[in-house]
CSV table of C-alpha atoms in Angstrom, one decimal:
chain,number,residue,atom,x,y,z
A,1,MET,CA,-6.6,57.0,33.2
A,2,ILE,CA,-2.8,56.5,32.7
A,3,PHE,CA,-1.4,55.3,36.0
A,4,GLY,CA,2.3,54.3,36.4
A,5,SER,CA,5.3,54.4,38.7
A,6,HIS,CA,9.1,54.9,38.6
A,7,VAL,CA,10.9,51.6,37.8
A,8,SER,CA,14.5,50.5,37.7
A,9,ILE,CA,16.5,49.9,34.5
A,10,ARG,CA,18.6,47.2,36.2
A,11,ASP,CA,17.3,44.8,33.5
A,12,GLY,CA,17.6,47.4,30.7
A,13,TYR,CA,15.1,49.7,29.2
A,14,LEU,CA,13.0,46.9,27.8
A,15,GLY,CA,13.1,45.2,31.2
A,16,ALA,CA,11.8,48.4,32.8
A,17,ALA,CA,8.9,48.5,30.4
A,18,LYS,CA,8.1,44.9,31.1
A,19,ARG,CA,8.2,45.6,34.8
A,20,ALA,CA,5.7,48.4,34.3
A,21,VAL,CA,3.3,46.0,32.6
A,22,ALA,CA,3.8,43.5,35.4
A,23,ASN,CA,2.7,46.3,37.8
A,24,GLN,CA,-0.6,46.7,35.8
A,25,ALA,CA,0.6,50.1,34.8
A,26,SER,CA,0.0,52.0,31.6
A,27,ALA,CA,3.0,54.3,32.1
A,28,PHE,CA,6.4,54.3,33.7
A,29,GLN,CA,9.3,56.6,34.6
A,30,TYR,CA,13.0,55.6,34.6
A,31,PHE,CA,16.5,57.0,35.1
A,32,PRO,CA,18.1,56.9,31.6
A,33,LYS,CA,21.5,56.2,33.3
A,34,ASN,CA,23.2,56.2,36.7
A,35,PRO,CA,21.0,58.4,38.9
A,36,ARG,CA,24.0,59.7,40.9
A,37,SER,CA,26.2,60.7,38.0
A,38,LEU,CA,26.5,63.1,35.0
A,39,THR,CA,28.7,60.6,33.2
A,40,ILE,CA,27.8,60.1,29.5
A,41,LYS,CA,26.3,56.7,28.9
A,42,GLU,CA,27.0,54.7,25.8
A,43,PHE,CA,23.7,53.0,25.8
A,44,ASN,CA,22.4,49.9,24.1
A,45,GLN,CA,20.6,51.1,21.0
A,46,GLU,CA,18.9,47.8,20.4
A,47,ASP,CA,17.6,47.6,23.9
A,48,ALA,CA,16.2,51.1,23.6
A,49,LYS,CA,14.5,50.3,20.3
A,50,SER,CA,13.0,47.1,21.8
A,51,CYS,CA,11.7,49.3,24.7
A,52,LYS,CA,10.1,51.7,22.2
A,53,ASP,CA,8.5,48.9,20.1
A,54,PHE,CA,7.2,47.1,23.3
A,55,CYS,CA,5.7,50.4,24.5
A,56,LEU,CA,4.0,51.0,21.2
A,57,LYS,CA,2.6,47.4,21.2
A,58,HIS,CA,1.3,47.7,24.7
A,59,GLN,CA,0.1,51.3,24.5
A,60,LEU,CA,2.6,52.1,27.3
A,61,TYR,CA,3.7,55.7,28.0
A,62,SER,CA,7.2,56.4,29.3
A,63,VAL,CA,9.1,59.4,30.7
A,64,ALA,CA,12.7,59.7,31.8
A,65,HIS,CA,14.1,61.6,34.8
A,66,THR,CA,17.5,63.2,34.9
A,67,SER,CA,20.0,62.1,37.6
A,68,TYR,CA,20.1,63.6,41.1
A,69,SER,CA,23.3,65.3,40.0
A,70,THR,CA,21.6,67.3,37.3
A,71,SER,CA,21.0,71.0,37.8
A,72,ILE,CA,20.2,73.6,35.2
A,73,THR,CA,22.0,76.1,37.5
A,74,PRO,CA,25.3,74.2,37.5
A,75,SER,CA,28.6,75.3,38.9
A,76,VAL,CA,31.3,76.6,36.5
A,77,GLU,CA,33.1,73.2,36.8
A,78,LYS,CA,30.0,71.3,35.8
A,79,HIS,CA,28.6,73.6,33.1
A,80,ASP,CA,29.8,71.7,30.0
A,81,LEU,CA,29.3,68.3,31.6
A,82,THR,CA,25.7,69.3,32.5
A,83,ILE,CA,25.0,70.3,28.9
A,84,ALA,CA,26.5,67.0,27.5
A,85,SER,CA,24.6,65.0,30.1
A,86,LEU,CA,21.2,66.5,29.3
A,87,LEU,CA,21.8,65.9,25.6
A,88,ASN,CA,22.7,62.3,26.4
A,89,ASP,CA,19.5,61.9,28.5
A,90,LEU,CA,17.4,63.3,25.6
A,91,GLU,CA,19.1,60.9,23.1
A,92,ILE,CA,18.3,57.9,25.3
A,93,THR,CA,14.7,59.3,25.9
A,94,GLU,CA,14.2,59.6,22.2
A,95,ALA,CA,15.5,56.2,21.4
A,96,CYS,CA,13.1,54.6,24.0
A,97,GLY,CA,10.2,56.5,22.6
A,98,SER,CA,9.6,58.5,25.7
A,99,ILE,CA,7.6,61.8,26.1
A,100,GLY,CA,10.6,63.6,27.5
A,101,VAL,CA,13.1,63.9,30.4
A,102,VAL,CA,12.1,65.5,33.7
A,103,VAL,CA,14.5,68.2,34.9
A,104,LEU,CA,14.1,70.0,38.3
A,105,PHE,CA,14.0,73.8,38.1
A,106,GLY,CA,17.2,75.4,39.3
A,107,SER,CA,18.4,76.9,42.6
A,108,GLN,CA,19.5,80.4,43.7
A,109,ILE,CA,23.2,80.9,42.9
A,110,SER,CA,23.7,84.5,44.0
A,111,LYS,CA,22.7,86.4,47.2
A,112,THR,CA,23.2,89.8,45.5
A,113,ASP,CA,21.8,89.2,42.0
A,114,PRO,CA,18.3,87.5,42.1
A,115,LEU,CA,18.2,87.2,38.3
A,116,ALA,CA,21.6,85.4,38.0
A,117,SER,CA,20.0,81.9,38.4
A,118,TYR,CA,17.3,82.6,35.7
A,119,HIS,CA,20.0,83.9,33.3
A,120,LEU,CA,22.0,80.7,33.8
A,121,MET,CA,19.0,78.5,33.4
A,122,LEU,CA,18.1,80.1,30.1
A,123,GLY,CA,21.7,79.8,28.9
A,124,ILE,CA,21.8,76.1,29.7
A,125,LEU,CA,18.4,75.4,28.1
A,126,ASN,CA,19.2,77.4,25.0
A,127,CYS,CA,22.5,75.7,24.5
A,128,VAL,CA,21.0,72.2,25.0
A,129,LEU,CA,18.0,72.8,22.9
A,130,SER,CA,19.8,74.5,20.1
A,131,LYS,CA,21.7,71.2,19.6
A,132,TRP,CA,18.7,68.9,20.1
A,133,LYS,CA,16.7,67.9,17.0
A,134,GLY,CA,14.6,65.1,18.4
A,135,SER,CA,11.0,65.2,19.5
A,136,SER,CA,11.5,64.3,23.2
A,137,LEU,CA,10.9,67.3,25.5
A,138,ILE,CA,12.7,68.9,28.4
A,139,LEU,CA,10.0,68.7,31.2
A,140,LEU,CA,10.6,71.3,33.9
A,141,GLU,CA,9.5,70.1,37.3
A,142,ASN,CA,8.4,72.4,40.1
A,143,ASN,CA,10.6,72.4,43.2
A,144,ALA,CA,9.6,71.8,46.9
A,145,GLY,CA,11.6,74.9,48.0
A,146,THR,CA,14.3,72.9,49.8
A,147,LYS,CA,17.5,74.9,50.5
A,148,GLY,CA,16.3,78.0,48.7
A,149,ALA,CA,15.4,76.2,45.4
A,150,LEU,CA,13.5,78.3,42.8
A,151,GLY,CA,10.7,77.1,40.7
A,152,THR,CA,8.0,77.0,43.4
A,153,THR,CA,5.6,79.1,41.4
A,154,LEU,CA,3.8,78.6,38.1
A,155,GLU,CA,4.9,82.1,37.0
A,156,GLU,CA,8.6,81.1,37.2
A,157,LEU,CA,8.1,77.9,35.3
A,158,VAL,CA,6.1,79.5,32.6
A,159,GLN,CA,8.3,82.6,32.3
A,160,ILE,CA,11.5,80.5,31.7
A,161,ARG,CA,9.7,78.5,29.0
A,162,ASN,CA,8.4,81.8,27.4
A,163,LEU,CA,11.9,83.4,27.5
A,164,CYS,CA,13.7,80.3,26.1
A,165,GLU,CA,14.6,80.5,22.4
A,166,TYR,CA,13.0,77.0,21.9
A,167,PRO,CA,9.8,77.0,24.0
A,168,GLU,CA,8.2,74.3,21.8
A,169,LYS,CA,10.9,71.9,23.1
A,170,ILE,CA,9.8,72.5,26.7
A,171,GLY,CA,6.9,71.1,28.7
A,172,PHE,CA,6.0,70.8,32.4
A,173,CYS,CA,5.9,68.1,35.0
A,174,LEU,CA,3.8,68.9,38.2
A,175,ASP,CA,4.9,67.1,41.4
A,176,THR,CA,2.0,67.1,43.9
A,177,CYS,CA,4.3,66.6,46.9
A,178,HIS,CA,6.6,69.5,45.8
A,179,ALA,CA,3.6,71.7,45.2
A,180,PHE,CA,2.2,70.9,48.7
A,181,ALA,CA,5.7,71.3,50.4
A,182,SER,CA,6.3,74.7,48.8
A,183,GLY,CA,2.9,76.0,49.6
A,184,LEU,CA,2.0,76.4,45.9
A,185,TRP,CA,-0.9,74.0,46.6
A,186,ASN,CA,-2.2,73.5,50.2
A,187,GLY,CA,-5.0,71.0,49.4
A,188,GLU,CA,-7.7,73.7,49.8
A,189,ASN,CA,-6.8,76.1,46.9
A,190,THR,CA,-7.3,73.7,44.0
A,191,GLU,CA,-9.6,75.9,42.0
A,192,GLU,CA,-7.4,78.9,42.4
A,193,LEU,CA,-4.3,77.0,41.3
A,194,ILE,CA,-6.1,75.5,38.2
A,195,GLU,CA,-7.4,78.9,37.1
A,196,LYS,CA,-3.9,80.4,37.4
A,197,GLY,CA,-2.4,77.4,35.5
A,198,LYS,CA,-4.9,77.9,32.7
A,199,SER,CA,-4.5,81.7,32.5
A,200,LEU,CA,-0.7,81.4,32.4
A,201,GLY,CA,-0.7,78.7,29.8
A,202,TYR,CA,0.9,76.2,32.2
A,203,CYS,CA,-1.9,73.6,31.9
A,204,GLU,CA,-1.7,73.6,28.2
A,205,GLN,CA,2.0,72.4,28.4
A,206,LEU,CA,1.6,70.0,31.2
A,207,LYS,CA,2.8,66.6,30.0
A,208,VAL,CA,3.3,64.5,33.2
A,209,ILE,CA,2.1,64.5,36.8
A,210,HIS,CA,4.2,63.1,39.6
A,211,LEU,CA,1.5,61.7,41.9
A,212,ASN,CA,2.9,61.8,45.4
A,213,ASN,CA,1.7,62.3,49.0
A,214,SER,CA,3.8,64.3,51.5
A,215,LYS,CA,5.4,63.2,54.8
A,216,TYR,CA,5.4,66.8,56.0
A,217,PRO,CA,2.7,69.5,56.3
A,218,THR,CA,2.2,72.1,53.5
A,219,GLY,CA,4.7,74.9,53.5
A,220,PHE,CA,7.5,72.9,55.3
A,221,LYS,CA,9.6,72.8,52.1
A,222,LYS,CA,10.5,69.2,52.8
A,223,ASP,CA,10.7,66.9,49.7
A,224,ARG,CA,9.6,63.6,51.3
A,225,HIS,CA,7.1,61.5,49.4
A,226,ALA,CA,4.5,59.3,51.1
A,227,ASN,CA,2.1,56.8,49.6
A,228,ILE,CA,-1.2,58.1,48.3
A,229,PHE,CA,-3.6,56.2,50.6
A,230,ASN,CA,-1.3,56.2,53.7
A,231,SER,CA,-3.2,58.2,56.3
A,232,SER,CA,-0.6,57.4,59.0
A,233,ASN,CA,2.3,59.4,57.5
A,234,GLY,CA,0.8,61.3,54.6
A,235,TYR,CA,-0.4,64.9,55.1
A,236,ILE,CA,-2.3,65.2,51.8
A,237,ASN,CA,-5.8,63.8,52.1
A,238,ALA,CA,-6.4,61.3,49.3
A,239,ASP,CA,-9.6,63.1,48.4
A,240,GLN,CA,-7.6,66.4,48.0
A,241,LEU,CA,-5.3,64.7,45.6
A,242,LYS,CA,-8.2,63.2,43.7
A,243,HIS,CA,-9.9,66.6,43.5
A,244,LEU,CA,-6.6,68.1,42.1
A,245,VAL,CA,-6.3,65.3,39.5
A,246,LYS,CA,-10.0,65.6,38.5
A,247,SER,CA,-9.6,69.4,38.1
A,248,LEU,CA,-6.2,69.4,36.4
A,249,VAL,CA,-5.6,66.2,34.4
A,250,LEU,CA,-6.2,66.3,30.7
A,251,ALA,CA,-6.9,63.1,28.8
A,252,GLY,CA,-3.5,61.4,28.0
A,253,ILE,CA,-1.4,62.8,30.8
A,254,PRO,CA,0.4,60.1,32.7
A,255,LEU,CA,0.2,60.0,36.5
A,256,ILE,CA,3.5,58.6,37.8
A,257,LEU,CA,3.9,57.4,41.3
A,258,GLU,CA,7.3,58.2,42.9
A,259,THR,CA,6.1,56.8,46.2
A,260,HIS,CA,7.9,54.2,48.4
A,261,ASP,CA,7.5,50.7,47.2
A,262,ASP,CA,8.7,49.2,50.5
A,263,GLU,CA,6.5,50.9,53.2
A,264,GLY,CA,3.7,48.4,53.4
A,265,ILE,CA,2.3,48.8,49.8
A,266,SER,CA,3.8,47.9,46.5
A,267,HIS,CA,3.5,50.1,43.4
A,268,ARG,CA,1.3,47.3,41.8
A,269,LYS,CA,-1.1,47.4,44.7
A,270,GLU,CA,-1.1,51.2,44.8
A,271,ILE,CA,-1.9,51.4,41.1
A,272,GLU,CA,-4.7,48.8,41.6
A,273,MET,CA,-6.1,51.0,44.4
A,274,LEU,CA,-6.0,54.1,42.3
A,275,LYS,CA,-7.9,52.4,39.5
A,276,GLN,CA,-10.5,51.0,41.9
A,277,LYS,CA,-11.0,54.3,43.9
A,278,TRP,CA,-10.4,57.0,41.4
A,279,GLU,CA,-10.7,55.9,37.8
A,280,LYS,CA,-14.5,55.7,37.3
A,281,SER,CA,-15.3,58.9,39.1
A,282,ILE,CA,-12.6,60.9,37.4
A,283,LEU,CA,-13.5,59.7,33.9
A,284,GLU,CA,-17.1,60.7,34.4
A,285,ASN,CA,-15.8,64.3,34.2
A,286,PHE,CA,-14.7,63.9,30.6
């Protein structure tokens, strides 16, 4: 099983990879640049290559995540900057040897034209991917449904990929908290969700799973992550998460924690608990 967590790049990309190993992880996620800005980053190529070499040596998987400012339904003022920023993220991701860069699905931009957001998303993705020649992927992540966000169904995610001019450059990232928050997955409909994912071709293109509990009940559309085994403030039963992972995960898909590292349990401890409680029983299914 490939367990990991989000880590800081305050000590560079190589430093992030080393921190992941220190956490006993076999994967990690990172922000390629300032998580609150679309500013283009002139990154340290040598540091990125060292990160890639280190990951290869330690059989460590990595994935990047775009900044909080990134939206594939940007305002007119941020249209060109968003395209440039996404290309910059992909360039960094490629240099670090990462699977791809996670991008949240877009939001509703028009009250009168329900298709406007999807047209804009396709335009942004087509523009970015027409310029991108590397192997790192855009990984579309499902939304929690906060503030009218789209991308809460597998059909939307798959259809955008299918309609894009470069579907081979797009994969998916499933966030378990977002799925629970939106009502896509309520903890009890796992088999139904998996069957739909298989029939739509979603599971085939699933590259990363964000493994998060939820601080709110299903359907509340609140994007608030909780620790996996925290029964005091997590509404997803750990066994429900385990059942989803057992049903959904394919060999080689990293499971990345985006849980809190300062609420009584560290990422290192949480990864240790996942290995102890889940790994053997899940691997018995392969």
